[in-house]
mmCIF file of C-alpha atoms and ligand atoms in Angstrom:
data_model
loop_
_atom_site.group_PDB
_atom_site.id
_atom_site.type_symbol
_atom_site.label_atom_id
_atom_site.label_comp_id
_atom_site.label_asym_id
_atom_site.label_seq_id
_atom_site.Cartn_x
_atom_site.Cartn_y
_atom_site.Cartn_z
ATOM 1 C CA MET W 1 47.995 13.597 -301.298
ATOM 2 C CA ASN W 2 50.643 11.124 -300.666
ATOM 3 C CA TYR W 3 51.298 7.788 -300.227
ATOM 4 C CA LYS W 4 50.150 7.578 -296.936
ATOM 5 C CA ASN W 5 46.993 8.172 -298.063
ATOM 6 C CA LYS W 6 44.173 5.381 -298.716
ATOM 7 C CA MET W 7 44.041 4.770 -302.744
ATOM 8 C CA LEU W 8 40.967 3.593 -303.938
ATOM 9 C CA ARG W 9 37.107 4.536 -303.971
ATOM 10 C CA ASP W 10 35.087 3.592 -300.279
ATOM 11 C CA ASP W 11 33.371 0.724 -302.204
ATOM 12 C CA ALA W 12 36.021 -0.571 -303.855
ATOM 13 C CA LEU W 13 36.200 -4.456 -301.874
ATOM 14 C CA LYS W 14 32.432 -4.356 -301.281
ATOM 15 C CA GLY W 15 30.787 -7.240 -300.859
ATOM 16 C CA LYS W 16 34.011 -9.514 -301.434
ATOM 17 C CA THR W 17 35.176 -12.030 -298.881
ATOM 18 C CA ILE W 18 39.126 -11.920 -298.264
ATOM 19 C CA VAL W 19 41.328 -14.865 -296.360
ATOM 20 C CA VAL W 20 44.287 -13.100 -294.996
ATOM 21 C CA THR W 21 46.946 -15.702 -293.635
ATOM 22 C CA GLY W 22 48.834 -14.316 -290.638
ATOM 23 C CA GLY W 23 46.212 -11.553 -290.806
ATOM 24 C CA GLY W 24 46.728 -10.748 -286.928
ATOM 25 C CA SER W 25 49.712 -8.821 -286.990
ATOM 26 C CA GLY W 26 52.305 -6.702 -288.992
ATOM 27 C CA LEU W 27 51.454 -6.230 -292.776
ATOM 28 C CA GLY W 28 48.675 -8.599 -292.812
ATOM 29 C CA LYS W 29 46.970 -6.808 -290.193
ATOM 30 C CA ALA W 30 47.425 -3.296 -292.011
ATOM 31 C CA MET W 31 46.345 -5.010 -295.252
ATOM 32 C CA THR W 32 43.224 -6.617 -293.278
ATOM 33 C CA THR W 33 42.560 -2.970 -291.791
ATOM 34 C CA TYR W 34 41.929 -1.261 -295.418
ATOM 35 C CA PHE W 35 40.126 -4.147 -296.896
ATOM 36 C CA LEU W 36 37.790 -3.932 -294.282
ATOM 37 C CA GLU W 37 37.556 0.317 -294.787
ATOM 38 C CA LEU W 38 36.456 -0.686 -298.394
ATOM 39 C CA GLY W 39 33.861 -2.598 -297.651
ATOM 40 C CA ALA W 40 35.349 -6.510 -297.594
ATOM 41 C CA ASN W 41 34.357 -9.387 -295.241
ATOM 42 C CA VAL W 42 37.521 -10.591 -293.961
ATOM 43 C CA VAL W 43 38.653 -14.000 -292.439
ATOM 44 C CA ILE W 44 42.031 -13.622 -290.208
ATOM 45 C CA THR W 45 44.004 -16.757 -289.568
ATOM 46 C CA SER W 46 46.890 -17.809 -287.609
ATOM 47 C CA ARG W 47 48.557 -20.386 -285.100
ATOM 48 C CA ASN W 48 47.062 -17.809 -282.160
ATOM 49 C CA ILE W 49 43.406 -17.570 -281.694
ATOM 50 C CA GLU W 50 43.704 -15.216 -278.679
ATOM 51 C CA LYS W 51 45.493 -12.527 -280.779
ATOM 52 C CA LEU W 52 43.213 -13.003 -283.366
ATOM 53 C CA GLU W 53 40.421 -12.380 -281.420
ATOM 54 C CA THR W 54 41.777 -9.478 -279.956
ATOM 55 C CA VAL W 55 42.288 -8.126 -283.446
ATOM 56 C CA LYS W 56 38.716 -8.858 -284.637
ATOM 57 C CA THR W 57 37.393 -6.686 -281.858
ATOM 58 C CA GLU W 58 39.556 -3.888 -282.400
ATOM 59 C CA LEU W 59 39.528 -4.029 -286.428
ATOM 60 C CA GLU W 60 35.558 -4.311 -286.136
ATOM 61 C CA THR W 61 35.175 -1.121 -283.695
ATOM 62 C CA GLN W 62 37.428 0.628 -285.952
ATOM 63 C CA THR W 63 36.162 0.112 -289.434
ATOM 64 C CA GLY W 64 32.658 -1.096 -288.850
ATOM 65 C CA GLY W 65 33.514 -4.266 -290.991
ATOM 66 C CA LYS W 66 33.170 -7.961 -290.466
ATOM 67 C CA VAL W 67 35.937 -10.266 -289.354
ATOM 68 C CA LEU W 68 36.154 -13.748 -288.985
ATOM 69 C CA ALA W 69 38.792 -15.045 -286.770
ATOM 70 C CA VAL W 70 39.758 -18.947 -287.462
ATOM 71 C CA GLN W 71 42.800 -20.712 -285.526
ATOM 72 C CA CYS W 72 44.844 -22.504 -288.642
ATOM 73 C CA ASP W 73 48.299 -23.600 -289.034
ATOM 74 C CA VAL W 74 48.888 -23.356 -292.699
ATOM 75 C CA ARG W 75 51.219 -26.292 -292.186
ATOM 76 C CA HIS W 76 48.505 -28.559 -291.894
ATOM 77 C CA TYR W 77 46.225 -29.407 -294.680
ATOM 78 C CA ASP W 78 43.295 -30.818 -292.978
ATOM 79 C CA GLN W 79 43.410 -27.153 -290.992
ATOM 80 C CA VAL W 80 43.375 -25.130 -293.993
ATOM 81 C CA GLU W 81 40.325 -27.357 -295.198
ATOM 82 C CA ALA W 82 38.449 -26.329 -292.069
ATOM 83 C CA LEU W 83 39.765 -22.647 -292.705
ATOM 84 C CA VAL W 84 37.898 -23.027 -296.321
ATOM 85 C CA LYS W 85 34.787 -24.631 -294.484
ATOM 86 C CA ALA W 86 34.241 -21.852 -291.774
ATOM 87 C CA SER W 87 34.659 -19.158 -294.240
ATOM 88 C CA VAL W 88 32.244 -20.266 -296.470
ATOM 89 C CA GLU W 89 29.807 -20.858 -293.508
ATOM 90 C CA THR W 90 30.276 -17.481 -292.146
ATOM 91 C CA PHE W 91 30.078 -15.595 -295.481
ATOM 92 C CA GLY W 92 28.601 -17.881 -297.995
ATOM 93 C CA LYS W 93 31.636 -17.472 -300.235
ATOM 94 C CA ILE W 94 35.373 -16.732 -300.366
ATOM 95 C CA ASP W 95 36.846 -14.203 -303.146
ATOM 96 C CA VAL W 96 40.371 -13.825 -302.424
ATOM 97 C CA LEU W 97 42.991 -15.652 -300.879
ATOM 98 C CA LEU W 98 46.031 -13.651 -299.582
ATOM 99 C CA ASN W 99 49.189 -15.926 -298.953
ATOM 100 C CA ASN W 100 51.001 -13.765 -296.207
ATOM 101 C CA ALA W 101 51.627 -15.731 -293.181
ATOM 102 C CA ALA W 102 55.673 -16.588 -293.161
ATOM 103 C CA GLY W 103 58.319 -17.613 -290.701
ATOM 104 C CA ASN W 104 61.515 -16.451 -290.532
ATOM 105 C CA PHE W 105 65.038 -16.050 -288.748
ATOM 106 C CA ILE W 106 68.582 -14.909 -289.803
ATOM 107 C CA SER W 107 71.055 -17.834 -289.254
ATOM 108 C CA PRO W 108 74.575 -18.873 -291.307
ATOM 109 C CA THR W 109 73.184 -21.831 -292.800
ATOM 110 C CA GLU W 110 75.559 -24.198 -290.997
ATOM 111 C CA ARG W 111 73.831 -23.762 -287.836
ATOM 112 C CA LEU W 112 70.303 -24.690 -288.717
ATOM 113 C CA SER W 113 68.887 -28.427 -288.017
ATOM 114 C CA ALA W 114 67.057 -29.950 -290.878
ATOM 115 C CA ASN W 115 64.042 -29.153 -288.563
ATOM 116 C CA ALA W 116 64.948 -25.478 -288.620
ATOM 117 C CA PHE W 117 65.179 -25.378 -292.410
ATOM 118 C CA ASP W 118 62.287 -27.535 -292.515
ATOM 119 C CA THR W 119 60.300 -24.989 -290.206
ATOM 120 C CA ILE W 120 60.624 -22.260 -292.476
ATOM 121 C CA ILE W 121 60.101 -24.475 -295.820
ATOM 122 C CA ASP W 122 56.585 -25.803 -294.224
ATOM 123 C CA ILE W 123 55.188 -22.279 -293.239
ATOM 124 C CA VAL W 124 56.392 -20.399 -296.345
ATOM 125 C CA LEU W 125 56.113 -22.932 -299.194
ATOM 126 C CA LYS W 126 53.923 -25.788 -297.786
ATOM 127 C CA GLY W 127 51.758 -23.250 -296.065
ATOM 128 C CA THR W 128 51.078 -21.357 -299.335
ATOM 129 C CA LYS W 129 50.652 -24.688 -301.301
ATOM 130 C CA ASN W 130 48.368 -26.109 -298.742
ATOM 131 C CA CYS W 131 45.772 -22.858 -298.974
ATOM 132 C CA THR W 132 46.553 -22.703 -303.016
ATOM 133 C CA LEU W 133 45.341 -26.198 -303.228
ATOM 134 C CA ALA W 134 42.605 -26.442 -300.722
ATOM 135 C CA PHE W 135 41.196 -22.773 -302.211
ATOM 136 C CA GLY W 136 41.416 -23.666 -305.474
ATOM 137 C CA LYS W 137 40.155 -26.845 -305.528
ATOM 138 C CA HIS W 138 36.976 -25.454 -303.291
ATOM 139 C CA TRP W 139 36.547 -22.923 -306.669
ATOM 140 C CA ILE W 140 37.021 -25.222 -308.828
ATOM 141 C CA ALA W 141 34.693 -27.667 -307.444
ATOM 142 C CA GLU W 142 31.764 -25.230 -307.247
ATOM 143 C CA ASN W 143 32.548 -23.468 -310.628
ATOM 144 C CA GLU W 144 33.052 -20.170 -309.101
ATOM 145 C CA THR W 145 34.830 -17.639 -310.998
ATOM 146 C CA GLU W 146 36.533 -14.046 -310.646
ATOM 147 C CA LYS W 147 38.823 -15.292 -307.781
ATOM 148 C CA VAL W 148 42.189 -13.755 -306.871
ATOM 149 C CA VAL W 149 45.111 -15.092 -305.000
ATOM 150 C CA LEU W 150 47.828 -12.962 -304.034
ATOM 151 C CA ASN W 151 51.021 -13.952 -302.532
ATOM 152 C CA ILE W 152 53.340 -12.066 -300.467
ATOM 153 C CA VAL W 153 57.026 -12.678 -301.461
ATOM 154 C CA THR W 154 60.184 -10.687 -301.158
ATOM 155 C CA THR W 155 62.951 -9.529 -303.120
ATOM 156 C CA TYR W 156 65.334 -11.926 -302.495
ATOM 157 C CA ALA W 157 62.863 -14.592 -304.296
ATOM 158 C CA TRP W 158 64.639 -14.001 -307.074
ATOM 159 C CA THR W 159 68.284 -12.810 -306.205
ATOM 160 C CA GLY W 160 68.446 -15.216 -303.071
ATOM 161 C CA SER W 161 70.141 -13.898 -299.911
ATOM 162 C CA ALA W 162 72.550 -15.074 -297.401
ATOM 163 C CA TYR W 163 71.802 -15.848 -294.214
ATOM 164 C CA VAL W 164 67.885 -16.293 -294.740
ATOM 165 C CA VAL W 165 68.259 -19.488 -297.082
ATOM 166 C CA PRO W 166 65.389 -21.037 -295.899
ATOM 167 C CA SER W 167 63.092 -18.227 -296.470
ATOM 168 C CA ALA W 168 65.041 -17.234 -299.901
ATOM 169 C CA THR W 169 64.465 -21.135 -300.905
ATOM 170 C CA ALA W 170 60.742 -21.003 -299.940
ATOM 171 C CA LYS W 171 59.783 -17.565 -301.367
ATOM 172 C CA ALA W 172 61.318 -18.342 -304.734
ATOM 173 C CA GLY W 173 59.150 -21.457 -304.882
ATOM 174 C CA VAL W 174 56.042 -19.594 -303.917
ATOM 175 C CA LEU W 175 57.099 -17.023 -307.017
ATOM 176 C CA ALA W 176 57.106 -20.068 -309.380
ATOM 177 C CA MET W 177 53.966 -21.043 -307.871
ATOM 178 C CA THR W 178 52.312 -17.622 -308.579
ATOM 179 C CA ARG W 179 53.577 -17.552 -312.054
ATOM 180 C CA SER W 180 52.575 -21.433 -313.280
ATOM 181 C CA LEU W 181 48.989 -21.193 -312.051
ATOM 182 C CA ALA W 182 48.606 -17.382 -313.570
ATOM 183 C CA VAL W 183 48.561 -19.648 -316.661
ATOM 184 C CA GLU W 184 47.073 -23.044 -315.656
ATOM 185 C CA TRP W 185 44.080 -21.780 -313.393
ATOM 186 C CA ALA W 186 43.141 -18.822 -315.399
ATOM 187 C CA LYS W 187 40.889 -20.976 -317.214
ATOM 188 C CA TYR W 188 38.975 -21.647 -313.909
ATOM 189 C CA GLY W 189 38.776 -17.870 -313.417
ATOM 190 C CA MET W 190 41.396 -17.525 -311.052
ATOM 191 C CA ARG W 191 44.060 -14.656 -311.009
ATOM 192 C CA PHE W 192 47.319 -14.823 -309.503
ATOM 193 C CA ASN W 193 49.851 -12.579 -308.515
ATOM 194 C CA ALA W 194 52.316 -11.487 -305.813
ATOM 195 C CA ILE W 195 54.013 -8.447 -304.210
ATOM 196 C CA ALA W 196 57.722 -8.156 -303.217
ATOM 197 C CA PRO W 197 58.203 -5.934 -300.517
ATOM 198 C CA GLY W 198 61.337 -4.228 -299.251
ATOM 199 C CA PRO W 199 61.835 -3.509 -295.949
ATOM 200 C CA PHE W 200 58.613 -2.307 -293.857
ATOM 201 C CA PRO W 201 59.264 -2.395 -290.303
ATOM 202 C CA THR W 202 57.022 -4.778 -288.254
ATOM 203 C CA LYS W 203 57.485 -6.547 -284.789
ATOM 204 C CA GLY W 204 57.316 -9.967 -286.127
ATOM 205 C CA ALA W 205 59.967 -9.420 -288.763
ATOM 206 C CA TRP W 206 62.200 -6.910 -287.032
ATOM 207 C CA ASP W 207 62.703 -9.009 -283.888
ATOM 208 C CA ARG W 208 64.087 -12.073 -286.096
ATOM 209 C CA LEU W 209 66.194 -10.184 -288.744
ATOM 210 C CA LEU W 210 67.384 -7.248 -286.689
ATOM 211 C CA PRO W 211 67.727 -8.501 -283.295
ATOM 212 C CA GLY W 212 69.745 -6.693 -280.588
ATOM 213 C CA ASP W 213 71.627 -3.719 -281.782
ATOM 214 C CA LEU W 214 71.615 -4.878 -285.411
ATOM 215 C CA LYS W 215 68.627 -2.289 -285.652
ATOM 216 C CA GLU W 216 71.114 0.526 -285.460
ATOM 217 C CA LYS W 217 74.406 -1.069 -287.147
ATOM 218 C CA PHE W 218 72.051 -2.148 -290.292
ATOM 219 C CA ASP W 219 69.794 0.991 -290.691
ATOM 220 C CA LEU W 220 68.050 -0.591 -293.661
ATOM 221 C CA SER W 221 66.481 2.864 -294.835
ATOM 222 C CA LYS W 222 70.302 3.411 -295.872
ATOM 223 C CA LYS W 223 70.003 0.913 -298.504
ATOM 224 C CA VAL W 224 66.910 1.906 -300.123
ATOM 225 C CA PRO W 225 68.068 4.769 -302.940
ATOM 226 C CA LEU W 226 64.662 6.722 -301.732
ATOM 227 C CA LYS W 227 66.263 6.590 -298.575
ATOM 228 C CA ARG W 228 63.189 5.493 -296.277
ATOM 229 C CA VAL W 229 61.583 2.154 -295.261
ATOM 230 C CA GLY W 230 57.882 1.283 -296.388
ATOM 231 C CA GLU W 231 54.805 2.889 -295.047
ATOM 232 C CA HIS W 232 52.091 0.012 -294.338
ATOM 233 C CA GLN W 233 49.297 2.118 -296.063
ATOM 234 C CA GLU W 234 51.377 2.109 -299.220
ATOM 235 C CA LEU W 235 51.881 -1.952 -299.396
ATOM 236 C CA ALA W 236 47.792 -2.148 -298.235
ATOM 237 C CA ASN W 237 46.769 0.411 -301.393
ATOM 238 C CA LEU W 238 48.741 -1.839 -303.426
ATOM 239 C CA ALA W 239 47.331 -5.186 -302.027
ATOM 240 C CA ALA W 240 43.685 -3.602 -302.109
ATOM 241 C CA TYR W 241 44.598 -2.773 -305.526
ATOM 242 C CA LEU W 242 45.660 -6.408 -306.702
ATOM 243 C CA VAL W 243 42.508 -8.190 -305.246
ATOM 244 C CA SER W 244 39.832 -5.538 -306.632
ATOM 245 C CA GLU W 245 38.328 -5.832 -309.813
ATOM 246 C CA PHE W 246 40.300 -2.705 -311.032
ATOM 247 C CA SER W 247 43.381 -5.064 -311.193
ATOM 248 C CA ALA W 248 41.390 -7.641 -313.782
ATOM 249 C CA TYR W 249 43.567 -7.699 -316.504
ATOM 250 C CA VAL W 250 46.683 -8.077 -314.197
ATOM 251 C CA ASN W 251 47.626 -11.775 -313.653
ATOM 252 C CA GLY W 252 51.012 -13.702 -313.210
ATOM 253 C CA GLU W 253 52.835 -10.355 -312.018
ATOM 254 C CA VAL W 254 55.185 -9.953 -309.326
ATOM 255 C CA ILE W 255 55.384 -6.209 -308.148
ATOM 256 C CA THR W 256 58.222 -4.938 -306.153
ATOM 257 C CA ILE W 257 57.648 -2.253 -303.644
ATOM 258 C CA ASP W 258 60.810 -1.302 -302.182
ATOM 259 C CA GLY W 259 62.063 1.954 -303.089
ATOM 260 C CA GLY W 260 64.499 0.828 -305.429
ATOM 261 C CA GLU W 261 66.542 -1.480 -302.875
ATOM 262 C CA TRP W 262 66.925 -4.674 -304.814
ATOM 263 C CA LEU W 263 68.465 -2.826 -307.896
ATOM 264 C CA LYS W 264 70.910 -0.417 -305.721
ATOM 265 C CA GLY W 265 72.439 -4.086 -303.962
ATOM 266 C CA ALA W 266 72.386 -5.799 -307.580
ATOM 267 C CA GLY W 267 74.096 -2.766 -309.760
ATOM 268 C CA GLN W 268 77.769 -3.398 -310.256
ATOM 269 C CA MET W 269 78.837 0.757 -310.347
ATOM 270 C CA ASN W 270 75.982 1.510 -308.605
ATOM 271 C CA LEU W 271 78.564 2.172 -305.574
ATOM 272 C CA LEU W 272 79.959 5.174 -307.431
ATOM 273 C CA GLU W 273 77.127 6.972 -305.596
ATOM 274 C CA ASP W 274 79.746 7.672 -302.598
ATOM 275 C CA VAL W 275 82.076 9.765 -305.226
ATOM 276 C CA PRO W 276 81.489 13.271 -304.539
ATOM 277 C CA LYS W 277 80.031 15.518 -307.133
ATOM 278 C CA GLU W 278 83.309 17.513 -307.125
ATOM 279 C CA MET W 279 85.184 14.844 -308.097
ATOM 280 C CA TRP W 280 83.616 13.839 -311.301
ATOM 281 C CA ASP W 281 85.492 17.073 -313.135
ATOM 282 C CA MET W 282 88.796 15.301 -312.351
ATOM 283 C CA LEU W 283 87.856 11.540 -312.987
ATOM 284 C CA GLU W 284 86.181 12.801 -316.613
ATOM 285 C CA MET W 285 89.614 14.209 -317.292
ATOM 286 C CA MET W 286 91.775 11.217 -316.230
ATOM 287 C CA ILE W 287 89.605 8.891 -318.497
ATOM 288 C CA ARG W 288 89.635 11.240 -321.301
ATOM 289 C CA ALA W 289 93.383 11.463 -321.079
ATOM 290 C CA LYS W 290 93.797 7.675 -321.860
ATOM 291 C CA LYS W 291 91.935 7.644 -325.081
ATOM 292 C CA ASN W 292 94.813 7.652 -327.314
ATOM 293 C CA GLN W 293 97.139 6.023 -325.143
HETATM 294 C C1 LIG D 301 68.373 -21.194 -285.453
HETATM 295 C C2 LIG D 301 66.315 -21.978 -284.981
HETATM 296 C C3 LIG D 301 66.068 -20.545 -284.547
HETATM 297 C C4 LIG D 301 67.328 -19.425 -284.517
HETATM 298 C C5 LIG D 301 64.156 -21.693 -284.285
HETATM 299 N N1 LIG D 301 64.996 -22.587 -284.476
HETATM 300 N N2 LIG D 301 64.537 -20.339 -283.774
HETATM 301 N N3 LIG D 301 67.511 -22.258 -285.196
HETATM 302 N N4 LIG D 301 68.458 -20.119 -285.126
HETATM 303 N N5 LIG D 301 66.996 -17.921 -284.255
HETATM 304 C C6 LIG D 301 64.806 -23.864 -284.463
HETATM 305 C C7 LIG D 301 64.487 -24.834 -283.614
HETATM 306 O O1 LIG D 301 65.530 -25.162 -282.635
HETATM 307 C C8 LIG D 301 63.749 -26.053 -284.322
HETATM 308 O O2 LIG D 301 64.703 -26.909 -284.433
HETATM 309 C C9 LIG D 301 63.146 -25.612 -285.452
HETATM 310 O O3 LIG D 301 63.790 -23.905 -285.452
HETATM 311 C C10 LIG D 301 61.510 -24.989 -285.256
HETATM 312 O O4 LIG D 301 61.497 -24.030 -284.070
HETATM 313 P P1 LIG D 301 60.437 -23.833 -283.450
HETATM 314 O O5 LIG D 301 60.391 -22.709 -282.031
HETATM 315 O O6 LIG D 301 59.981 -25.042 -282.583
HETATM 316 O O7 LIG D 301 59.212 -23.729 -284.273
HETATM 317 P P2 LIG D 301 58.071 -23.037 -284.184
HETATM 318 O O8 LIG D 301 57.083 -22.704 -282.778
HETATM 319 O O9 LIG D 301 56.910 -23.292 -285.383
HETATM 320 O O10 LIG D 301 58.474 -21.361 -284.977
HETATM 321 C C11 LIG D 301 58.506 -21.388 -286.318
HETATM 322 C C12 LIG D 301 59.258 -19.718 -286.250
HETATM 323 C C13 LIG D 301 59.421 -18.672 -285.397
HETATM 324 C C14 LIG D 301 59.772 -19.359 -287.564
HETATM 325 C C15 LIG D 301 60.910 -20.552 -285.695
HETATM 326 O O11 LIG D 301 60.333 -17.638 -285.669
HETATM 327 C C16 LIG D 301 57.791 -18.151 -285.837
HETATM 328 O O12 LIG D 301 56.906 -18.495 -285.076
HETATM 329 N N6 LIG D 301 57.843 -17.365 -286.554
HETATM 330 C C17 LIG D 301 56.489 -16.542 -287.246
HETATM 331 C C18 LIG D 301 56.704 -15.026 -287.579
HETATM 332 C C19 LIG D 301 58.007 -14.842 -288.372
HETATM 333 O O13 LIG D 301 58.957 -15.575 -288.419
HETATM 334 N N7 LIG D 301 57.770 -13.367 -288.876
HETATM 335 C C20 LIG D 301 58.759 -12.895 -289.407
HETATM 336 C C21 LIG D 301 58.534 -12.761 -290.870
HETATM 337 S S1 LIG D 301 59.584 -11.863 -292.043
HETATM 338 P P3 LIG D 301 65.012 -28.062 -283.540
HETATM 339 O O14 LIG D 301 65.805 -28.961 -284.731
HETATM 340 O O15 LIG D 301 65.810 -27.710 -282.474
HETATM 341 O O16 LIG D 301 63.765 -29.068 -283.333
HETATM 342 C C22 LIG D 301 59.733 -11.920 -293.110
HETATM 343 C C23 LIG D 301 60.921 -10.803 -293.955
HETATM 344 C C24 LIG D 301 61.348 -11.617 -295.204
HETATM 345 O O17 LIG D 301 59.654 -13.101 -293.794
HETATM 346 C C25 LIG D 301 62.255 -10.190 -295.916
HETATM 347 C C26 LIG D 301 62.529 -9.031 -295.130
HETATM 348 C C27 LIG D 301 63.190 -7.953 -295.816
HETATM 349 P P1 LIG D 302 54.585 -11.088 -288.791
HETATM 350 O O1 LIG D 302 53.859 -9.776 -288.301
HETATM 351 O O2 LIG D 302 55.592 -11.671 -288.228
HETATM 352 O O3 LIG D 302 53.595 -12.056 -289.776
HETATM 353 C C1 LIG D 302 54.037 -13.260 -290.042
HETATM 354 C C2 LIG D 302 52.370 -13.843 -289.796
HETATM 355 O O4 LIG D 302 52.599 -14.912 -290.043
HETATM 356 C C3 LIG D 302 52.141 -13.808 -288.310
HETATM 357 O O5 LIG D 302 50.802 -12.957 -288.158
HETATM 358 C C4 LIG D 302 52.163 -15.310 -287.917
HETATM 359 O O6 LIG D 302 51.004 -15.552 -286.782
HETATM 360 C C5 LIG D 302 51.808 -16.136 -289.035
HETATM 361 N N1 LIG D 302 52.165 -17.557 -289.256
HETATM 362 C C6 LIG D 302 53.428 -17.548 -288.730
HETATM 363 N N2 LIG D 302 53.507 -19.357 -288.962
HETATM 364 C C7 LIG D 302 52.057 -19.403 -289.343
HETATM 365 C C8 LIG D 302 51.614 -20.830 -289.420
HETATM 366 N N3 LIG D 302 52.321 -22.005 -289.610
HETATM 367 N N4 LIG D 302 50.449 -20.733 -289.815
HETATM 368 C C9 LIG D 302 49.559 -19.685 -289.535
HETATM 369 N N5 LIG D 302 50.091 -18.189 -289.625
HETATM 370 C C10 LIG D 302 51.400 -18.514 -289.302
HETATM 371 O O7 LIG D 302 55.495 -10.572 -290.194
HETATM 372 P P2 LIG D 302 55.242 -9.557 -291.233
HETATM 373 O O8 LIG D 302 56.616 -8.669 -291.502
HETATM 374 O O9 LIG D 302 54.000 -8.972 -291.151
HETATM 375 O O10 LIG D 302 55.159 -10.696 -292.287
HETATM 376 C C11 LIG D 302 54.122 -10.629 -293.123
HETATM 377 C C12 LIG D 302 54.642 -10.922 -294.587
HETATM 378 O O11 LIG D 302 55.162 -9.942 -295.185
HETATM 379 C C13 LIG D 302 55.277 -12.550 -294.918
HETATM 380 O O12 LIG D 302 54.974 -12.872 -295.943
HETATM 381 C C14 LIG D 302 56.965 -11.751 -295.106
HETATM 382 O O13 LIG D 302 57.667 -12.734 -295.630
HETATM 383 C C15 LIG D 302 56.330 -10.722 -295.809
HETATM 384 N N6 LIG D 302 57.597 -9.457 -296.079
HETATM 385 C C16 LIG D 302 57.747 -8.734 -294.994
HETATM 386 C C17 LIG D 302 58.853 -7.581 -295.125
HETATM 387 C C18 LIG D 302 58.968 -6.792 -294.083
HETATM 388 O O14 LIG D 302 59.820 -5.904 -294.103
HETATM 389 N N7 LIG D 302 58.173 -6.799 -292.991
HETATM 390 C C19 LIG D 302 59.456 -7.824 -296.460
HETATM 391 C C20 LIG D 302 59.521 -8.673 -296.959
HETATM 392 C C21 LIG D 302 58.523 -9.696 -297.359
HETATM 393 P P3 LIG D 302 50.933 -16.277 -285.567
HETATM 394 O O15 LIG D 302 52.258 -16.231 -285.047
HETATM 395 O O16 LIG D 302 50.063 -16.100 -284.748
HETATM 396 O O17 LIG D 302 50.873 -17.714 -286.518
#
């Protein structure tokens, strides 16, 4: 057994309906696949309905599960309300909202137009707000409990990051929303948690964050103390746990899954990792020699 294996028992999500925004590609598709394997019905949603229908057919054949594909731009509240309606009409109820859809690209901030900045804020922060509000209001109105909202953020939600400032700003807002509603809406039987992934190669992210030969220039695995990037299944394992009843007492938490990447960047003396082992005798001698000077 290792991190590439599937973690939960086969029926862990049986009977649950899970809505995954951005479920037709990358990490959203990986999490959707595993939820289906664990017995859930999954609603996948994004702007591109052709892509979603293709993924629906592929995943239903692969897993034997049930998928509903719904076109929805999370920037528009009316489309999100229609998503709630379509999900309930098909599956009777919704148990989990996974806010995974995102937009991002690297750019010096002074090159961004006001609309470029807004576009990222609108997809990530406003989109998560739209879904959270529409689904939350629905659950409250229907008096339904044992609901879960899981938000995908990033580790720069708390450190910030140059060159992806709209994304960092928006993800920080999503993190604040997660923690705030974990307290406020617990009384309605909702839990709110977040996952902060480190580098997990996907086409969507790599095309926009590491275009051209940046992939070779900035080998992200070298920034990770564990010296590798993430495997989609290990993220899916964590997400499945957090949306399942096994995590019933976990609320308001953000779980980092990054091999130690952000801490390596943060620790002031972490760069001493580059000092060769054989130099430490000499360095220790030099430090000790200064004791009484
Ligand atoms: C500067 C840019 C730009 C760029 C677009 N714009 N690309 N500005 N540099 N590279 C500007 C446009 O000129 C326009 O402003 C505004 O942004 C909106 O662009 P549109 O193309 O009209 O927007 P839209 O069609 O809505 O597409 C949204 C998008 C696109 C974000 C620009 O990339 C997209 O659809 N992304 C979805 C998937 C995605 O981004 N996945 C990556 C997630 S990775 P003007 O002023 O001209 O109108 C992720 C990882 C986090 O989040 C952490 C990793 C470690
Ligand atoms: P991705 O494949 O590009 O996923 C983004 C998804 O969001 C796409 O399916 C896209 O579908 C959807 N989307 C974008 N704009 C939308 C909108 N307005 N309305 C509805 N859906 C929209 O990239 P990914 O790497 O899997 O990213 C998934 C999540 O993980 C994101 O939240 C990202 O910030 C986070 N993350 C990723 C990494 C990583 O290393 N990959 C690291 C940290 C965090 P359409 O284009 O069809 O709309």
